[in-house]
Structures are given as C-alpha cells and as structure tokens.
GROMACS .gro file of C-alpha atoms in nm:
model
  176
    1GLU     CA    1  -1.938  -1.986  -0.078
    2ASN     CA    2  -1.879  -1.616  -0.038
    3VAL     CA    3  -1.594  -1.576  -0.285
    4VAL     CA    4  -1.580  -1.217  -0.407
    5LYS     CA    5  -1.634  -1.190  -0.781
    6GLY     CA    6  -1.308  -1.143  -0.968
    7SER     CA    7  -1.086  -1.273  -0.687
    8ASN     CA    8  -1.012  -1.570  -0.465
    9LEU     CA    9  -1.096  -1.373  -0.151
   10TYR     CA   10  -1.389  -1.436   0.080
   11ALA     CA   11  -1.643  -1.166   0.163
   12SER     CA   12  -1.711  -1.050   0.514
   13GLY     CA   13  -2.082  -1.136   0.513
   14VAL     CA   14  -2.290  -1.444   0.453
   15GLY     CA   15  -2.561  -1.493   0.192
   16GLN     CA   16  -2.742  -1.168   0.122
   17GLN     CA   17  -2.518  -0.996   0.376
   18ALA     CA   18  -2.214  -1.071   0.159
   19THR     CA   19  -2.039  -0.773   0.005
   20SER     CA   20  -1.712  -0.725  -0.174
   21THR     CA   21  -1.551  -0.610   0.152
   22VAL     CA   22  -1.283  -0.845   0.279
   23TRP     CA   23  -1.064  -0.856   0.587
   24VAL     CA   24  -0.702  -0.967   0.565
   25ARG     CA   25  -0.719  -1.162   0.892
   26ASP     CA   26  -1.036  -1.355   0.801
   27ASN     CA   27  -0.897  -1.452   0.463
   28ILE     CA   28  -0.566  -1.567   0.610
   29PHE     CA   29  -0.751  -1.778   0.867
   30LEU     CA   30  -0.958  -1.933   0.588
   31ALA     CA   31  -0.648  -1.992   0.376
   32PHE     CA   32  -0.477  -2.168   0.667
   33SER     CA   33  -0.780  -2.388   0.729
   34PHE     CA   34  -0.790  -2.488   0.360
   35TYR     CA   35  -0.417  -2.560   0.366
   36ILE     CA   36  -0.397  -2.754   0.692
   37THR     CA   37  -0.687  -2.981   0.598
   38ASP     CA   38  -0.562  -3.062   0.246
   39LYS     CA   39  -0.186  -3.011   0.220
   40ASP     CA   40  -0.150  -3.171  -0.121
   41GLY     CA   41  -0.475  -3.099  -0.303
   42SER     CA   42  -0.734  -2.836  -0.379
   43GLY     CA   43  -0.718  -2.695  -0.025
   44THR     CA   44  -0.357  -2.594  -0.077
   45LYS     CA   45  -0.435  -2.449  -0.419
   46THR     CA   46  -0.714  -2.241  -0.264
   47ALA     CA   47  -0.487  -2.126   0.021
   48VAL     CA   48  -0.215  -2.021  -0.223
   49ALA     CA   49  -0.470  -1.832  -0.435
   50ILE     CA   50  -0.603  -1.644  -0.132
   51VAL     CA   51  -0.257  -1.555  -0.003
   52ASN     CA   52  -0.152  -1.445  -0.351
   53ASP     CA   53  -0.455  -1.215  -0.378
   54VAL     CA   54  -0.381  -1.060  -0.036
   55ALA     CA   55  -0.019  -1.009  -0.146
   56THR     CA   56  -0.139  -0.849  -0.469
   57TYR     CA   57  -0.350  -0.607  -0.266
   58PHE     CA   58  -0.061  -0.516  -0.033
   59LEU     CA   59   0.178  -0.474  -0.327
   60ARG     CA   60  -0.069  -0.242  -0.497
   61HIS     CA   61  -0.078  -0.027  -0.183
   62ALA     CA   62   0.287  -0.065  -0.080
   63ALA     CA   63   0.309   0.314  -0.047
   64ARG     CA   64   0.127   0.278   0.287
   65PHE     CA   65   0.429   0.091   0.424
   66ASP     CA   66   0.678   0.324   0.253
   67ASP     CA   67   0.506   0.638   0.384
   68VAL     CA   68   0.523   0.522   0.744
   69ILE     CA   69   0.882   0.396   0.710
   70GLY     CA   70   0.989   0.724   0.549
   71GLY     CA   71   0.815   0.939   0.809
   72GLY     CA   72   0.565   1.086   0.562
   73ALA     CA   73   0.258   0.942   0.737
   74ASP     CA   74   0.122   0.986   1.086
   75MET     CA   75   0.164   0.641   1.245
   76LYS     CA   76  -0.097   0.723   1.505
   77ASN     CA   77  -0.367   0.784   1.244
   78PRO     CA   78  -0.521   0.442   1.166
   79MET     CA   79  -0.620   0.555   0.816
   80HIS     CA   80  -0.251   0.614   0.736
   81ARG     CA   81  -0.167   0.254   0.823
   82PRO     CA   82  -0.181  -0.031   0.571
   83HIS     CA   83  -0.549  -0.109   0.531
   84VAL     CA   84  -0.658  -0.451   0.655
   85ARG     CA   85  -1.014  -0.417   0.522
   86PHE     CA   86  -1.064  -0.352   0.151
   87ASN     CA   87  -1.269  -0.414  -0.163
   88GLY     CA   88  -1.185  -0.765  -0.276
   89SER     CA   89  -1.323  -0.716  -0.629
   90THR     CA   90  -1.120  -0.409  -0.719
   91MET     CA   91  -0.836  -0.441  -0.464
   92ASP     CA   92  -0.908  -0.079  -0.371
   93GLU     CA   93  -0.891   0.063  -0.023
   94LEU     CA   94  -1.220   0.167   0.133
   95ASP     CA   95  -1.267   0.534   0.218
   96GLU     CA   96  -1.478   0.458   0.523
   97TYR     CA   97  -1.298   0.534   0.848
   98TRP     CA   98  -1.170   0.213   1.004
   99ASN     CA   99  -0.910   0.138   1.267
  100HIS     CA  100  -0.647  -0.024   1.045
  101LYS     CA  101  -0.400  -0.043   1.333
  102GLN     CA  102  -0.418  -0.424   1.338
  103ASN     CA  103  -0.066  -0.561   1.352
  104ASP     CA  104  -0.191  -0.914   1.409
  105ALA     CA  105  -0.346  -0.922   1.060
  106LEU     CA  106  -0.010  -0.828   0.908
  107GLY     CA  107   0.165  -1.086   1.124
  108TYR     CA  108  -0.076  -1.362   1.024
  109PHE     CA  109  -0.023  -1.282   0.655
  110LEU     CA  110   0.354  -1.275   0.697
  111TRP     CA  111   0.345  -1.607   0.883
  112LEU     CA  112   0.127  -1.796   0.636
  113ARG     CA  113   0.303  -1.658   0.327
  114CYS     CA  114   0.637  -1.774   0.469
  115ARG     CA  115   0.493  -2.107   0.591
  116LEU     CA  116   0.366  -2.189   0.242
  117CYS     CA  117   0.711  -2.113   0.104
  118ALA     CA  118   0.891  -2.319   0.371
  119ASP     CA  119   0.659  -2.612   0.299
  120GLY     CA  120   0.736  -2.590  -0.074
  121LYS     CA  121   0.378  -2.492  -0.167
  122MET     CA  122   0.434  -2.134  -0.283
  123ARG     CA  123   0.762  -2.021  -0.436
  124MET     CA  124   0.896  -1.692  -0.305
  125SER     CA  125   0.890  -1.441  -0.590
  126GLY     CA  126   1.088  -1.119  -0.601
  127ASP     CA  127   0.775  -0.909  -0.551
  128HIS     CA  128   0.663  -1.113  -0.253
  129LEU     CA  129   1.011  -1.105  -0.099
  130ARG     CA  130   1.014  -0.728  -0.140
  131LEU     CA  131   0.669  -0.706   0.020
  132LEU     CA  132   0.768  -0.917   0.320
  133GLY     CA  133   1.083  -0.711   0.371
  134LEU     CA  134   0.876  -0.394   0.351
  135MET     CA  135   0.627  -0.533   0.604
  136LEU     CA  136   0.903  -0.627   0.846
  137GLU     CA  137   1.068  -0.285   0.812
  138TYR     CA  138   0.729  -0.121   0.871
  139LEU     CA  139   0.661  -0.334   1.181
  140VAL     CA  140   0.999  -0.240   1.327
  141LYS     CA  141   0.939   0.128   1.245
  142ILE     CA  142   0.609   0.131   1.436
  143GLU     CA  143   0.776  -0.065   1.719
  144PHE     CA  144   0.509  -0.337   1.706
  145TRP     CA  145   0.617  -0.469   2.046
  146CYS     CA  146   0.485  -0.154   2.213
  147ASP     CA  147   0.244  -0.026   1.947
  148GLU     CA  148  -0.112   0.021   2.067
  149ASP     CA  149  -0.321  -0.145   1.798
  150SER     CA  150  -0.680  -0.264   1.787
  151GLY     CA  151  -0.572  -0.620   1.730
  152HIS     CA  152  -0.776  -0.928   1.664
  153TRP     CA  153  -1.086  -0.806   1.843
  154GLU     CA  154  -1.078  -0.457   1.690
  155GLU     CA  155  -1.116  -0.304   2.033
  156THR     CA  156  -0.977   0.003   2.200
  157PRO     CA  157  -0.611   0.036   2.101
  158LYS     CA  158  -0.372  -0.129   2.345
  159VAL     CA  159  -0.055  -0.334   2.345
  160SER     CA  160  -0.177  -0.691   2.296
  161ALA     CA  161   0.013  -1.017   2.325
  162SER     CA  162  -0.200  -1.157   2.042
  163SER     CA  163  -0.073  -0.890   1.803
  164ILE     CA  164   0.287  -0.915   1.920
  165GLY     CA  165   0.277  -1.295   1.898
  166ALA     CA  166   0.141  -1.298   1.543
  167VAL     CA  167   0.416  -1.063   1.426
  168VAL     CA  168   0.690  -1.258   1.607
  169ALA     CA  169   0.561  -1.585   1.455
  170GLY     CA  170   0.568  -1.424   1.110
  171ALA     CA  171   0.921  -1.291   1.161
  172LYS     CA  172   1.044  -1.631   1.281
  173GLU     CA  173   0.885  -1.804   0.983
  174PHE     CA  174   1.052  -1.549   0.753
  175LYS     CA  175   1.392  -1.641   0.895
  176LYS     CA  176   1.343  -2.003   0.787
   0.00000   0.00000   0.00000
C-alpha cells in the first residue's frame, strides 16, 4: 500500500516512486472503490478515513475558497485556487507551480462526502457542512459551468463536461 505516513491518504507514486504528494481526485476515487466494494466493513471505514483527511486538508486551507469568493484572489491564476495536489503527511500546500483549476476534483469530493452522509456512513459535522457550503459558494463564484479548468486529464484549460458533471453530481447529492 502507498498510504502516506501520518494520514489515511494514498501517495501519487508506487513503490520507490511513492512520495507524500497526494491528489484529491485520486484519493476520492480510491475511497469510492473501497466503499462500493465493502459498504458495511473495513472498506467503508477506509473510505470515511480518506474523505475525512481530504476534508481536514480543505478546512485547513479554507482561505483559498474565501479569498476567491471575496474577490481577494485572481480566479484565473491556478495557484490562487484551492490546491488539489498537496503534502499528505503535513496537509500543507505544495509551492511548486501546478494547475489547480480542477473543478472535477472538488465535485468528486463534494459528491462522495455527501453520498457517505446520505447512506448513513459518515455523519455531517458542522465543520464539514461549513466546508461544503463554502465549496458550493466558491463553485458558483467561479461560474463552474463556463469556467475553463484543466479537469480530469490536467490538460489545456477548457470548459469540460466531465468537470461540470462532477460538480452538478456533487450539488445534487448535497441537496439530498
């Protein structure tokens, strides 16, 4: 396993290539696979632990959302966006330039966090509810439906159905 020391998150590399760098999207995909294959056992416990660690990271850096919502950050600068790639051991952002304009990763997190709550597997705490509200407000502020992000494939920024769909799925799950 490539679990990052001091967390429940999975590293980006394999074996000797493993680092403490984690991606939100990859960890949410892993969490979902653990959950869907073991809805009442250790898979669900692992999924909840991963999602909780991602939430902890986003809560620690909630100012990223606030700054964009409040107009204090340049939405077009990907380094001013909430970071979707970070140090899983320390929960710190990485200084290395990266295109963090990846709305799909935020949508996937929003969707799975809400799905786990709707399924009775992860109670919605006040901090998590605040985070999800902040994420939704942020996504509306950047007009995710026409925001050119790098999306799932981390390509040239463009409006992508895969990013829009992930956010819409997350918003719909939140409504439940």
